[in-house]
Amino acid sequence: MADPESPFDDPEVKAAMQRAGVVHRPGLADEMLDELAPLLAEEGIDLNDPDADIDIDRLNVALDYATERHNLELFTAVGEQRSLALATLRDISDAVEQGNTARAGRILDTIEPDATSRRPSAAQLIGTSMELLDSWHSQGPTQAPLARLSVPQELGRGRSAAPDLLALARKGRAYASMNSLMRNHGGLALAHGSALLVAASVVALAEHEQTDFTQLADRYLPGAARSSHTSAAPGSAFGPAAAAAVSSQNFVTEFSAWLENNQGATTGNTETKITVLKAIIEQATTEGIDPHLPDEFVALWDMVDEFYPRHQAERACEVLHDYVHFRMDTDQDREGWEEAHNVFTASAEGDDDASAAVLDAVQAAEELDDEQRRPLVTELRIISATRELLNWIGTSQPITQAGAPRRRDIATVAAMIGVSAEGVATRPAHTDWDSLAEELGRPVSERQRVYVQSAKELPELMAWWTGLDEAGVIELTSTRIRPGPHADSLTSAAALSLDIADELISVYVAEIVTHPLFTTAGPMIRPIVTQTIARIMEAIVPDSNIVQAPRDGLPQLFHLRAQHELRRLETAGLVEFVNDEPVVPLAVRSPVMLGVMMASAVLESEDT
């Protein structure tokens, strides 16, 4: 039976929820029960005990108590969370005081159900706002001047909740009435309404006291000095980490608006660019770099160059280029950001030099005469072994349903290309990891025998097998392998077709480079594949220093793993190591380069 269609998938329901600011989160009920379980346990209710005899009335009482406790914890921001809430309220107040309600709205639109490193949760913002409103409107020297405050006209989504909020705050009961306010108005209206009422209150107090807004806001939003466009006030008690986080989020918000308003001058999806920028900011924060200071932009650029794989680095640089133009358009320090922009000019010159070096190397290889190439290509292991494979195939041989050599044939076929392997039902466990690591540093042909359950665990074998199939040298059916239409094209130097050989080489390279994408899981795989591509490019242009070997950290691990992948190409004769540095022989540079381009296309396709 088909699963019943969820009402939340209905387009009309989705549109209505979006208009109301309602977010459907699948599994939310389960999340809520998980959070309430410890509180219910305090009342003797164990939700995980299937044999428990639970009285329904007692359960209802316990649920009411647990829900009240849960809401109290949810809406009470403490420590760094409270600092984030206060900083966000301060930035909203700054925008309102400057008459920039659109910016205040954009800041509020970044508030989500869950807290982030730069914004409080919606509940934390509501709770903090209501505490301030209760305190200011019901007691002390602020009560009288705020008694004349009316609901601002610019409240937008928060306007429906504002009158109730204001009336309850004047009785000191806004926070205590949280549950009823949530039921009547919803979280979105309450977050917008309470935050904008805080802003309106601070502006009203500044006008009443005829005091500089900045000084008064520092007093009533404790220590929350203006974080988004000016430095913190001296003596601020506000947490610097929270201030920096909120300031960073404000730049992201303003950048998003700038992208939307300058779509003719930029390309790409705004949401995607914001996602990329946030990732860059997270990494920069970890590295101790302030991505919003022009003086630190060179360090930011170096960070992207060091840590990001090539395809991701290119995307990151596009976003950073737009970000620099945004700051040049909007920041007071235009000269500083123009200086930062020079990084892109220098980088473009460097890229042009590297591209020119690669093109020159490939052009030199293409100028090699076919008669000079033919004997060199014939001697390649993956070419010379073809005759032995065809002799083994004869008329045909059985293969697995996956189109690979059977387990019993793995040793025979792998040995043809210099790989020592054996198909087994159960792999022996590796116990000596130091020996295994040493083994990976050797050429494949010099390694000890490996034991595999499937031929697909041997990248060299499957790359050769796939390349021969693509080139038409062999032909695979659902159960057998047999000679293909171009079976005689690689059997001798005299009969060698360079076009068929080049196709086999290109496919072999692409398969070796990209096999980790389809055989290994984890976030480190794409950087490794990208580093492998870069290392092959370096090998095409020896002594070019296209890739600088990193000395430590994750980049070094990527570099070493790429070296391991290049050892697989060495077995095929497509890479030679000279003083431990890879070099692609002149006779195969063109097809190897084409294989790299094919691998890059696969990588880009996977990312898309």
Coordinates of C-alpha atoms in Angstrom, one line a residue:
M1 CA 0.0 0.0 0.0
A2 CA 1.3 3.4 -0.8
D3 CA 2.2 5.7 2.1
P4 CA -0.5 8.3 2.7
E5 CA 0.4 11.7 1.3
S6 CA 1.4 14.2 4.0
P7 CA -0.8 17.3 4.1
F8 CA 2.4 19.3 4.5
D9 CA 3.4 18.4 0.9
D10 CA 0.3 20.1 -0.5
P11 CA 1.4 23.3 -2.4
E12 CA -1.5 25.4 -1.0
V13 CA -0.7 24.3 2.5
K14 CA 3.0 25.1 2.0
A15 CA 2.1 28.5 0.6
A16 CA -0.2 29.3 3.6
M17 CA 2.5 28.1 6.1
Q18 CA 5.1 30.3 4.4
R19 CA 2.8 33.3 4.5
A20 CA 2.3 32.7 8.2
G21 CA 5.9 32.1 8.9
V22 CA 5.3 28.5 10.0
V23 CA 8.0 25.9 9.4
H24 CA 7.2 22.2 9.2
R25 CA 9.9 20.1 10.8
P26 CA 9.3 16.3 10.3
G27 CA 10.0 14.4 13.5
L28 CA 9.4 17.4 15.7
A29 CA 7.0 15.4 17.9
D30 CA 9.7 12.8 18.5
E31 CA 12.3 15.5 19.3
M32 CA 9.9 17.1 21.8
L33 CA 9.3 13.8 23.6
D34 CA 13.0 13.1 23.8
E35 CA 13.5 16.5 25.4
L36 CA 10.6 16.1 27.8
A37 CA 11.5 12.5 28.8
P38 CA 14.1 13.5 31.5
L39 CA 11.6 16.1 33.0
L40 CA 8.8 13.5 33.0
A41 CA 11.2 11.0 34.7
E42 CA 11.6 13.5 37.6
E43 CA 7.8 13.0 38.1
G44 CA 8.1 9.2 38.0
I45 CA 6.9 8.8 34.4
D46 CA 9.3 6.6 32.3
L47 CA 8.4 6.8 28.6
N48 CA 10.9 4.1 27.8
D49 CA 9.3 1.4 30.0
P50 CA 6.8 -0.5 27.9
D51 CA 5.5 -2.3 31.0
A52 CA 4.9 0.8 33.1
D53 CA 1.3 1.2 34.3
I54 CA 0.8 4.9 33.7
D55 CA -2.3 6.7 35.1
I56 CA -3.6 9.1 32.4
D57 CA -4.5 11.9 34.9
R58 CA -1.0 11.6 36.5
L59 CA 0.5 11.7 33.1
N60 CA -1.4 14.9 32.1
V61 CA -0.2 16.6 35.3
A62 CA 3.4 15.5 34.7
L63 CA 3.2 16.6 31.1
D64 CA 1.9 20.1 32.1
Y65 CA 4.8 20.4 34.6
A66 CA 7.4 19.1 32.1
T67 CA 6.2 21.4 29.3
E68 CA 6.3 24.4 31.6
R69 CA 9.9 23.5 32.7
H70 CA 10.9 22.8 29.1
N71 CA 9.5 26.2 27.9
L72 CA 11.3 27.9 30.7
E73 CA 14.6 26.4 29.6
L74 CA 13.8 27.1 26.0
F75 CA 13.1 30.8 26.4
T76 CA 15.7 31.6 29.0
A77 CA 19.0 32.6 27.4
V78 CA 22.1 32.5 29.6
G79 CA 25.8 33.1 29.2
E80 CA 26.9 33.4 25.6
Q81 CA 23.3 32.8 24.3
R82 CA 22.1 35.8 26.2
S83 CA 25.0 37.8 24.8
L84 CA 24.0 36.9 21.3
A85 CA 20.4 37.8 22.0
L86 CA 21.4 41.2 23.4
A87 CA 23.7 41.9 20.5
T88 CA 21.0 41.0 18.0
L89 CA 18.5 43.3 19.8
R90 CA 21.1 46.1 19.8
D91 CA 21.6 45.8 16.0
I92 CA 17.9 45.8 15.4
S93 CA 17.7 48.9 17.7
D94 CA 20.5 50.6 15.7
A95 CA 18.6 50.0 12.4
V96 CA 15.3 51.3 13.8
E97 CA 17.0 54.4 15.3
Q98 CA 18.6 55.1 11.8
G99 CA 15.2 54.7 10.2
N100 CA 16.3 51.6 8.3
T101 CA 13.4 49.3 9.1
A102 CA 14.2 47.2 6.0
R103 CA 17.6 46.3 7.6
A104 CA 15.9 45.5 10.9
G105 CA 13.6 43.2 9.0
R106 CA 16.5 41.4 7.3
I107 CA 18.1 40.8 10.7
L108 CA 14.9 39.4 12.0
D109 CA 14.6 37.1 9.0
T110 CA 17.9 35.5 9.9
I111 CA 16.4 34.2 13.3
E112 CA 15.7 30.5 13.1
P113 CA 14.1 28.0 15.5
D114 CA 17.5 26.7 16.5
A115 CA 20.4 28.9 17.7
T116 CA 23.5 29.3 15.5
S117 CA 27.0 30.5 16.2
R118 CA 25.9 34.0 15.2
R119 CA 22.3 34.3 16.1
P120 CA 20.1 33.3 19.1
S121 CA 17.2 31.0 18.6
A122 CA 13.8 32.5 18.1
A123 CA 12.8 31.4 21.7
Q124 CA 15.9 32.9 23.2
L125 CA 15.3 36.2 21.4
I126 CA 11.6 36.2 22.6
G127 CA 12.5 35.4 26.2
T128 CA 15.2 38.0 26.4
S129 CA 13.0 40.7 24.8
M130 CA 10.1 40.0 27.1
E131 CA 12.3 40.2 30.2
L132 CA 13.6 43.6 29.1
L133 CA 10.1 44.8 28.2
D134 CA 8.7 43.7 31.6
S135 CA 11.5 45.4 33.4
W136 CA 11.4 48.7 31.5
H137 CA 7.6 49.1 31.2
S138 CA 6.4 48.1 34.7
Q139 CA 8.9 49.6 37.1
G140 CA 11.7 52.1 37.8
P141 CA 12.6 55.3 36.1
T142 CA 11.8 54.0 32.6
Q143 CA 8.1 53.2 33.4
A144 CA 6.7 56.8 33.1
P145 CA 8.5 57.9 29.9
L146 CA 7.5 54.6 28.2
A147 CA 3.9 54.9 29.3
R148 CA 3.4 57.1 26.3
L149 CA 4.9 54.6 23.8
S150 CA 2.4 53.4 21.2
V151 CA 2.7 50.5 18.9
P152 CA 5.0 51.5 16.0
Q153 CA 3.5 51.4 12.5
E154 CA 6.6 49.6 11.0
L155 CA 6.2 46.4 13.0
G156 CA 5.3 44.3 9.9
R157 CA 4.8 40.7 11.0
G158 CA 5.1 41.6 14.6
R159 CA 2.2 44.1 14.6
S160 CA -0.5 41.5 15.5
A161 CA 1.3 40.5 18.7
A162 CA 2.6 44.0 19.7
P163 CA -0.6 45.4 21.5
D164 CA -0.9 42.4 23.7
L165 CA 2.8 42.3 24.4
L166 CA 2.8 46.0 25.3
A167 CA -0.2 45.7 27.6
L168 CA 1.2 42.7 29.4
A169 CA 4.7 44.3 29.7
R170 CA 3.2 47.3 31.5
K171 CA 1.8 44.9 34.1
G172 CA 5.2 43.1 34.2
R173 CA 3.5 39.9 33.0
A174 CA 4.7 39.5 29.4
Y175 CA 7.2 36.8 30.2
A176 CA 4.8 35.0 32.5
S177 CA 2.2 35.0 29.8
M178 CA 4.4 33.3 27.3
N179 CA 2.2 30.3 26.7
S180 CA -0.9 32.2 25.9
L181 CA 0.9 34.7 23.7
M182 CA 2.4 31.8 21.8
R183 CA -1.0 30.2 21.3
N184 CA -2.6 33.4 20.2
H185 CA 0.1 34.8 17.9
G186 CA 2.7 32.2 17.1
G187 CA 6.5 32.3 17.5
L188 CA 7.3 34.4 14.4
A189 CA 5.0 37.3 15.2
L190 CA 6.1 37.2 18.8
A191 CA 9.8 37.3 17.9
H192 CA 9.4 40.2 15.5
G193 CA 7.0 42.1 17.7
S194 CA 9.0 41.7 21.0
A195 CA 12.3 42.6 19.3
L196 CA 10.9 45.7 17.6
L197 CA 9.2 46.8 20.7
V198 CA 12.6 46.6 22.5
A199 CA 14.1 48.8 19.7
A200 CA 11.2 51.3 19.9
S201 CA 11.5 51.5 23.7
V202 CA 15.3 52.3 23.5
V203 CA 14.7 54.9 20.8
A204 CA 11.9 56.5 22.9
L205 CA 14.1 56.6 26.0
A206 CA 16.9 58.3 24.1
E207 CA 14.4 60.9 22.9
H208 CA 13.0 61.4 26.4
E209 CA 16.3 61.8 28.0
Q210 CA 17.7 63.8 25.1
T211 CA 20.8 61.6 25.3
D212 CA 23.0 60.3 22.6
F213 CA 21.5 57.1 21.3
T214 CA 24.7 55.1 21.5
Q215 CA 25.4 55.9 25.1
L216 CA 21.8 55.2 26.2
A217 CA 21.6 51.9 24.2
D218 CA 24.9 50.8 25.9
R219 CA 23.2 51.4 29.2
Y220 CA 19.9 49.6 28.6
L221 CA 21.2 46.8 26.5
P222 CA 24.0 46.0 28.9
G223 CA 27.3 46.4 27.2
A224 CA 25.9 45.5 23.8
A225 CA 28.0 48.1 21.9
R226 CA 27.2 48.6 18.3
S227 CA 28.7 45.4 16.7
S228 CA 27.8 45.5 13.1
H229 CA 29.4 48.7 11.8
T230 CA 31.3 50.4 14.6
S231 CA 33.6 49.2 17.3
A232 CA 32.5 48.3 20.9
A233 CA 32.3 51.0 23.4
P234 CA 35.1 51.3 25.9
G235 CA 34.4 49.3 29.0
S236 CA 31.8 47.2 27.3
A237 CA 30.8 44.1 29.3
F238 CA 29.4 42.5 26.3
G239 CA 31.1 39.2 25.3
P240 CA 33.5 39.9 22.4
A241 CA 33.0 36.5 20.8
A242 CA 29.2 37.1 20.7
A243 CA 29.7 40.6 19.4
A244 CA 32.0 39.4 16.6
A245 CA 29.5 36.6 15.7
V246 CA 26.5 38.9 15.5
S247 CA 28.6 41.5 13.6
S248 CA 29.6 38.8 11.1
Q249 CA 26.0 37.7 10.6
N250 CA 25.0 41.3 9.9
F251 CA 27.6 41.5 7.2
V252 CA 26.2 38.3 5.7
T253 CA 22.7 39.6 5.8
E254 CA 23.7 42.9 4.1
F255 CA 25.7 41.0 1.5
S256 CA 22.7 38.9 0.7
A257 CA 20.6 42.0 0.1
W258 CA 23.4 43.5 -2.0
L259 CA 23.5 40.4 -4.2
E260 CA 19.8 40.6 -4.8
N261 CA 20.0 44.3 -5.8
N262 CA 23.0 43.7 -8.1
Q263 CA 22.0 40.6 -10.0
G264 CA 23.0 42.2 -13.3
A265 CA 26.6 42.6 -12.0
T266 CA 26.9 39.2 -10.4
T267 CA 26.2 35.6 -11.5
G268 CA 25.0 32.6 -9.5
N269 CA 22.4 31.8 -6.9
T270 CA 22.3 34.1 -3.9
E271 CA 21.4 31.4 -1.4
T272 CA 24.3 29.2 -2.6
K273 CA 26.7 32.1 -2.4
I274 CA 25.6 32.9 1.2
T275 CA 26.1 29.2 2.1
V276 CA 29.6 29.3 0.7
L277 CA 30.4 32.6 2.5
K278 CA 29.2 31.2 5.8
A279 CA 31.5 28.2 5.4
I280 CA 34.4 30.5 4.7
I281 CA 33.6 32.5 7.8
E282 CA 33.4 29.4 10.0
Q283 CA 36.8 28.2 8.8
A284 CA 38.4 31.7 9.1
T285 CA 37.1 32.0 12.7
T286 CA 38.8 28.7 13.5
E287 CA 42.0 29.9 12.0
G288 CA 41.9 33.2 13.9
I289 CA 41.2 35.4 10.8
D290 CA 38.7 38.2 10.7
P291 CA 37.2 37.9 7.2
H292 CA 35.5 41.3 7.5
L293 CA 38.7 43.3 7.8
P294 CA 40.5 44.4 4.6
D295 CA 43.9 44.1 6.3
E296 CA 43.3 40.4 6.9
F297 CA 42.0 39.5 3.4
V298 CA 45.4 38.3 2.2
A299 CA 45.4 35.8 5.1
L300 CA 41.9 34.8 4.2
W301 CA 42.9 34.2 0.6
D302 CA 45.9 32.1 1.7
M303 CA 43.5 30.0 3.9
V304 CA 41.2 29.2 1.0
D305 CA 44.2 28.3 -1.2
E306 CA 45.6 26.0 1.5
F307 CA 42.5 24.2 2.8
Y308 CA 40.1 24.1 -0.1
P309 CA 40.2 21.6 -3.0
R310 CA 40.6 23.3 -6.4
H311 CA 37.0 23.2 -7.5
Q312 CA 35.8 24.5 -4.1
A313 CA 38.5 27.1 -4.0
E314 CA 37.4 28.5 -7.4
R315 CA 33.8 28.7 -6.1
A316 CA 34.9 30.3 -2.8
C317 CA 37.0 32.9 -4.7
E318 CA 34.0 33.9 -6.9
V319 CA 32.0 34.5 -3.7
L320 CA 34.9 36.4 -2.1
H321 CA 35.2 38.6 -5.2
D322 CA 31.6 39.6 -4.9
Y323 CA 32.0 40.2 -1.2
V324 CA 34.9 42.5 -1.7
H325 CA 32.9 44.5 -4.3
F326 CA 30.0 44.7 -1.8
R327 CA 32.4 46.1 0.9
M328 CA 33.9 48.5 -1.7
D329 CA 30.3 49.8 -2.4
T330 CA 29.2 50.0 1.3
D331 CA 32.1 50.4 3.6
Q332 CA 33.7 53.6 4.8
D333 CA 37.2 52.1 4.2
R334 CA 36.8 51.8 0.4
E335 CA 40.5 52.3 -0.1
G336 CA 41.3 49.3 2.2
W337 CA 38.9 47.1 0.3
E338 CA 40.3 48.3 -3.1
E339 CA 43.7 47.2 -1.8
A340 CA 42.2 43.8 -0.8
H341 CA 40.8 43.5 -4.4
N342 CA 44.4 43.4 -5.7
V343 CA 44.6 39.8 -4.5
F344 CA 42.3 38.8 -7.3
T345 CA 44.5 40.5 -10.0
A346 CA 47.7 38.8 -8.7
S347 CA 45.9 35.4 -8.5
A348 CA 44.6 35.7 -12.1
E349 CA 48.1 36.4 -13.3
G350 CA 49.3 33.3 -11.4
D351 CA 46.5 31.1 -12.9
D352 CA 47.4 32.4 -16.4
D353 CA 51.0 31.4 -15.9
A354 CA 50.1 27.9 -14.7
S355 CA 47.6 27.3 -17.5
A356 CA 50.1 28.5 -20.0
A357 CA 52.7 26.1 -18.7
V358 CA 50.3 23.1 -18.9
L359 CA 49.2 24.1 -22.5
D360 CA 52.8 24.4 -23.5
A361 CA 53.6 20.9 -22.1
V362 CA 50.7 19.3 -23.9
Q363 CA 51.5 21.1 -27.2
A364 CA 55.1 19.8 -27.0
A365 CA 53.7 16.3 -26.5
E366 CA 51.4 16.6 -29.5
E367 CA 54.3 17.6 -31.7
L368 CA 55.9 14.2 -31.0
D369 CA 55.8 12.1 -34.2
D370 CA 53.4 9.1 -34.2
E371 CA 56.2 6.8 -35.2
Q372 CA 58.2 8.1 -32.2
R373 CA 55.2 7.6 -29.9
R374 CA 54.2 4.1 -31.1
P375 CA 57.0 2.0 -29.6
L376 CA 56.8 3.9 -26.3
V377 CA 53.0 3.5 -26.0
T378 CA 53.3 -0.2 -27.0
E379 CA 55.6 -0.8 -24.0
L380 CA 53.1 0.5 -21.5
R381 CA 51.9 -2.3 -19.1
I382 CA 48.2 -1.6 -19.8
I383 CA 48.8 -1.9 -23.5
S384 CA 51.3 -4.8 -23.7
A385 CA 49.1 -6.9 -21.3
T386 CA 46.2 -6.7 -23.7
R387 CA 47.4 -9.6 -25.9
E388 CA 47.7 -11.8 -22.8
L389 CA 44.2 -10.9 -21.7
L390 CA 42.8 -11.6 -25.2
N391 CA 44.5 -15.0 -25.2
W392 CA 42.9 -15.8 -21.8
I393 CA 39.5 -14.7 -23.1
G394 CA 39.7 -16.8 -26.2
T395 CA 36.2 -16.9 -27.6
S396 CA 34.7 -15.8 -24.2
Q397 CA 35.0 -16.2 -20.5
P398 CA 32.3 -16.0 -17.7
I399 CA 32.2 -12.8 -15.6
T400 CA 30.1 -11.7 -12.6
Q401 CA 26.7 -10.1 -13.0
A402 CA 28.3 -6.8 -12.1
G403 CA 30.5 -7.1 -15.2
A404 CA 33.8 -7.8 -13.4
P405 CA 36.2 -10.8 -13.3
R406 CA 35.0 -13.7 -11.1
R407 CA 36.7 -14.2 -7.7
R408 CA 38.6 -17.2 -9.0
D409 CA 39.9 -15.2 -11.9
I410 CA 41.1 -12.2 -10.0
A411 CA 44.7 -13.4 -9.4
T412 CA 45.1 -14.3 -13.1
V413 CA 43.8 -11.1 -14.6
A414 CA 45.4 -8.8 -12.0
A415 CA 48.8 -10.3 -12.5
M416 CA 48.7 -9.3 -16.2
I417 CA 49.1 -5.6 -15.2
G418 CA 51.5 -6.2 -12.3
V419 CA 49.0 -6.3 -9.4
S420 CA 49.4 -9.2 -6.9
A421 CA 46.0 -10.0 -5.7
E422 CA 43.8 -13.0 -4.8
G423 CA 40.1 -13.3 -4.6
V424 CA 38.9 -14.8 -1.2
A425 CA 35.7 -15.3 0.6
T426 CA 37.0 -13.7 3.8
R427 CA 39.7 -11.0 3.9
P428 CA 42.4 -11.4 6.6
A429 CA 42.5 -8.6 9.1
H430 CA 45.3 -6.1 9.0
T431 CA 47.1 -6.1 12.3
D432 CA 50.4 -4.4 11.5
W433 CA 49.3 -0.9 10.5
D434 CA 52.8 0.5 10.3
S435 CA 53.7 -2.2 7.7
L436 CA 50.5 -1.4 5.8
A437 CA 51.3 2.4 5.7
E438 CA 54.8 1.5 4.4
E439 CA 53.2 -0.7 1.8
L440 CA 51.1 2.1 0.5
G441 CA 54.2 4.2 -0.2
R442 CA 55.6 1.6 -2.6
P443 CA 54.7 1.1 -6.3
V444 CA 51.8 -1.2 -6.7
S445 CA 53.9 -3.8 -8.5
E446 CA 56.2 -4.1 -5.5
R447 CA 53.5 -4.5 -2.8
Q448 CA 52.7 -7.7 -1.1
R449 CA 49.7 -9.7 -2.3
V450 CA 46.3 -8.2 -1.4
Y451 CA 43.2 -10.3 -0.7
V452 CA 39.9 -9.0 -2.0
Q453 CA 36.3 -10.4 -2.1
S454 CA 35.6 -8.6 -5.4
A455 CA 37.6 -7.4 -8.4
K456 CA 35.9 -4.0 -7.8
E457 CA 38.2 -3.6 -4.8
L458 CA 41.2 -3.3 -7.2
P459 CA 41.1 0.2 -8.8
E460 CA 44.0 -0.7 -11.3
L461 CA 42.2 -3.8 -12.5
M462 CA 38.8 -2.2 -12.9
A463 CA 40.3 1.0 -14.5
W464 CA 42.0 -1.2 -17.1
W465 CA 38.9 -3.4 -17.6
T466 CA 36.7 -0.3 -18.1
G467 CA 39.1 1.4 -20.4
L468 CA 39.3 -1.7 -22.6
D469 CA 35.5 -1.9 -22.7
E470 CA 35.2 1.8 -23.6
A471 CA 37.8 1.5 -26.3
G472 CA 36.0 -1.5 -27.8
V473 CA 38.9 -3.9 -27.2
I474 CA 36.7 -6.1 -25.1
E475 CA 32.9 -6.5 -25.0
L476 CA 30.9 -7.3 -21.9
T477 CA 27.5 -9.0 -21.8
S478 CA 25.5 -9.7 -18.7
T479 CA 27.4 -12.9 -18.0
R480 CA 30.5 -13.1 -20.3
I481 CA 33.5 -11.2 -21.7
R482 CA 34.6 -11.6 -25.3
P483 CA 36.9 -9.8 -27.8
G484 CA 35.5 -6.5 -29.0
P485 CA 35.5 -4.9 -32.4
H486 CA 38.9 -3.3 -31.8
A487 CA 40.5 -6.3 -30.2
D488 CA 43.4 -6.4 -32.7
S489 CA 44.2 -2.7 -32.2
L490 CA 46.6 -3.1 -29.3
T491 CA 48.2 -6.5 -29.8
S492 CA 51.5 -5.4 -31.5
A493 CA 53.5 -2.3 -32.3
A494 CA 52.8 -2.8 -36.0
A495 CA 49.0 -3.1 -35.4
L496 CA 48.8 -0.5 -32.7
S497 CA 46.1 2.2 -33.1
L498 CA 47.2 5.3 -31.2
D499 CA 43.6 6.5 -31.1
I500 CA 42.5 3.4 -29.4
A501 CA 45.5 3.4 -27.1
D502 CA 44.9 7.0 -26.2
E503 CA 41.3 6.3 -25.4
L504 CA 42.3 3.5 -23.1
I505 CA 44.9 5.7 -21.3
S506 CA 42.4 8.6 -20.8
V507 CA 39.7 6.4 -19.4
Y508 CA 42.2 4.6 -17.2
V509 CA 43.4 7.9 -15.7
A510 CA 39.9 9.1 -15.1
E511 CA 38.8 5.9 -13.4
I512 CA 41.9 5.8 -11.2
V513 CA 41.4 9.5 -10.1
T514 CA 37.7 9.3 -9.4
H515 CA 37.4 5.8 -8.0
P516 CA 37.5 7.1 -4.3
L517 CA 34.3 9.1 -5.0
F518 CA 32.3 5.9 -5.6
T519 CA 34.1 3.5 -3.2
T520 CA 34.8 5.5 -0.1
A521 CA 32.5 7.7 2.0
G522 CA 33.4 10.7 4.0
P523 CA 34.0 14.5 3.7
M524 CA 37.8 14.0 3.0
I525 CA 37.3 12.2 -0.4
R526 CA 36.7 15.2 -2.6
P527 CA 39.8 17.1 -1.4
I528 CA 41.9 14.0 -2.0
V529 CA 40.5 13.6 -5.6
T530 CA 41.1 17.3 -6.2
Q531 CA 44.7 17.1 -4.8
T532 CA 45.3 14.0 -7.1
I533 CA 44.2 16.0 -10.1
A534 CA 46.5 18.9 -9.1
R535 CA 49.4 16.4 -8.6
I536 CA 48.9 15.0 -12.1
M537 CA 48.9 18.5 -13.6
E538 CA 52.2 19.1 -11.8
A539 CA 53.5 15.9 -13.3
I540 CA 52.6 17.0 -16.8
V541 CA 54.7 20.1 -16.2
P542 CA 57.8 19.0 -14.3
D543 CA 59.6 21.6 -12.2
S544 CA 56.6 24.0 -12.5
N545 CA 55.7 24.1 -8.7
I546 CA 52.0 24.2 -9.6
V547 CA 51.4 22.4 -6.3
Q548 CA 53.4 23.2 -3.2
A549 CA 53.7 20.2 -0.9
P550 CA 52.1 21.2 2.4
R551 CA 54.1 20.3 5.5
D552 CA 51.5 19.6 8.1
G553 CA 47.8 19.2 8.9
L554 CA 45.0 17.9 6.7
P555 CA 46.5 19.4 3.5
Q556 CA 49.6 17.2 4.0
L557 CA 47.3 14.1 4.5
F558 CA 45.5 15.0 1.2
H559 CA 48.9 15.4 -0.5
L560 CA 50.2 12.0 0.7
R561 CA 47.0 10.2 -0.3
A562 CA 47.2 11.8 -3.8
Q563 CA 50.8 10.5 -4.0
H564 CA 49.4 7.0 -3.2
E565 CA 46.9 7.4 -6.1
L566 CA 49.8 8.4 -8.4
R567 CA 51.5 5.2 -7.6
R568 CA 48.6 3.4 -9.3
L569 CA 49.4 5.3 -12.5
E570 CA 53.0 4.4 -12.1
T571 CA 52.2 0.7 -12.4
A572 CA 50.5 1.4 -15.8
G573 CA 53.6 3.4 -17.0
L574 CA 51.7 6.7 -17.1
V575 CA 53.7 8.3 -14.3
E576 CA 57.4 8.0 -13.5
F577 CA 58.9 9.1 -10.2
V578 CA 62.2 11.0 -10.4
N579 CA 63.7 11.8 -7.0
D580 CA 60.3 11.0 -5.6
E581 CA 58.6 13.6 -7.8
P582 CA 56.0 12.5 -10.4
V583 CA 56.6 13.0 -14.1
V584 CA 54.2 12.1 -16.9
P585 CA 56.2 10.8 -19.9
L586 CA 56.1 13.0 -23.0
A587 CA 54.6 10.2 -25.1
V588 CA 51.4 10.0 -23.0
R589 CA 50.9 13.6 -21.8
S590 CA 48.0 14.4 -24.2
P591 CA 45.8 11.4 -23.2
V592 CA 46.7 11.7 -19.6
M593 CA 45.7 15.4 -19.7
L594 CA 42.4 14.3 -21.3
G595 CA 41.9 11.8 -18.5
V596 CA 42.4 14.6 -16.0
M597 CA 39.8 16.7 -17.7
M598 CA 37.3 13.7 -17.7
A599 CA 38.0 13.3 -14.0
S600 CA 37.4 17.0 -13.3
A601 CA 34.1 16.8 -15.2
V602 CA 33.0 13.8 -13.0
L603 CA 34.0 15.7 -9.9
E604 CA 32.0 18.8 -11.0
S605 CA 29.0 16.6 -11.9
E606 CA 29.1 14.9 -8.4
D607 CA 29.2 18.3 -6.7
T608 CA 26.3 19.6 -8.8

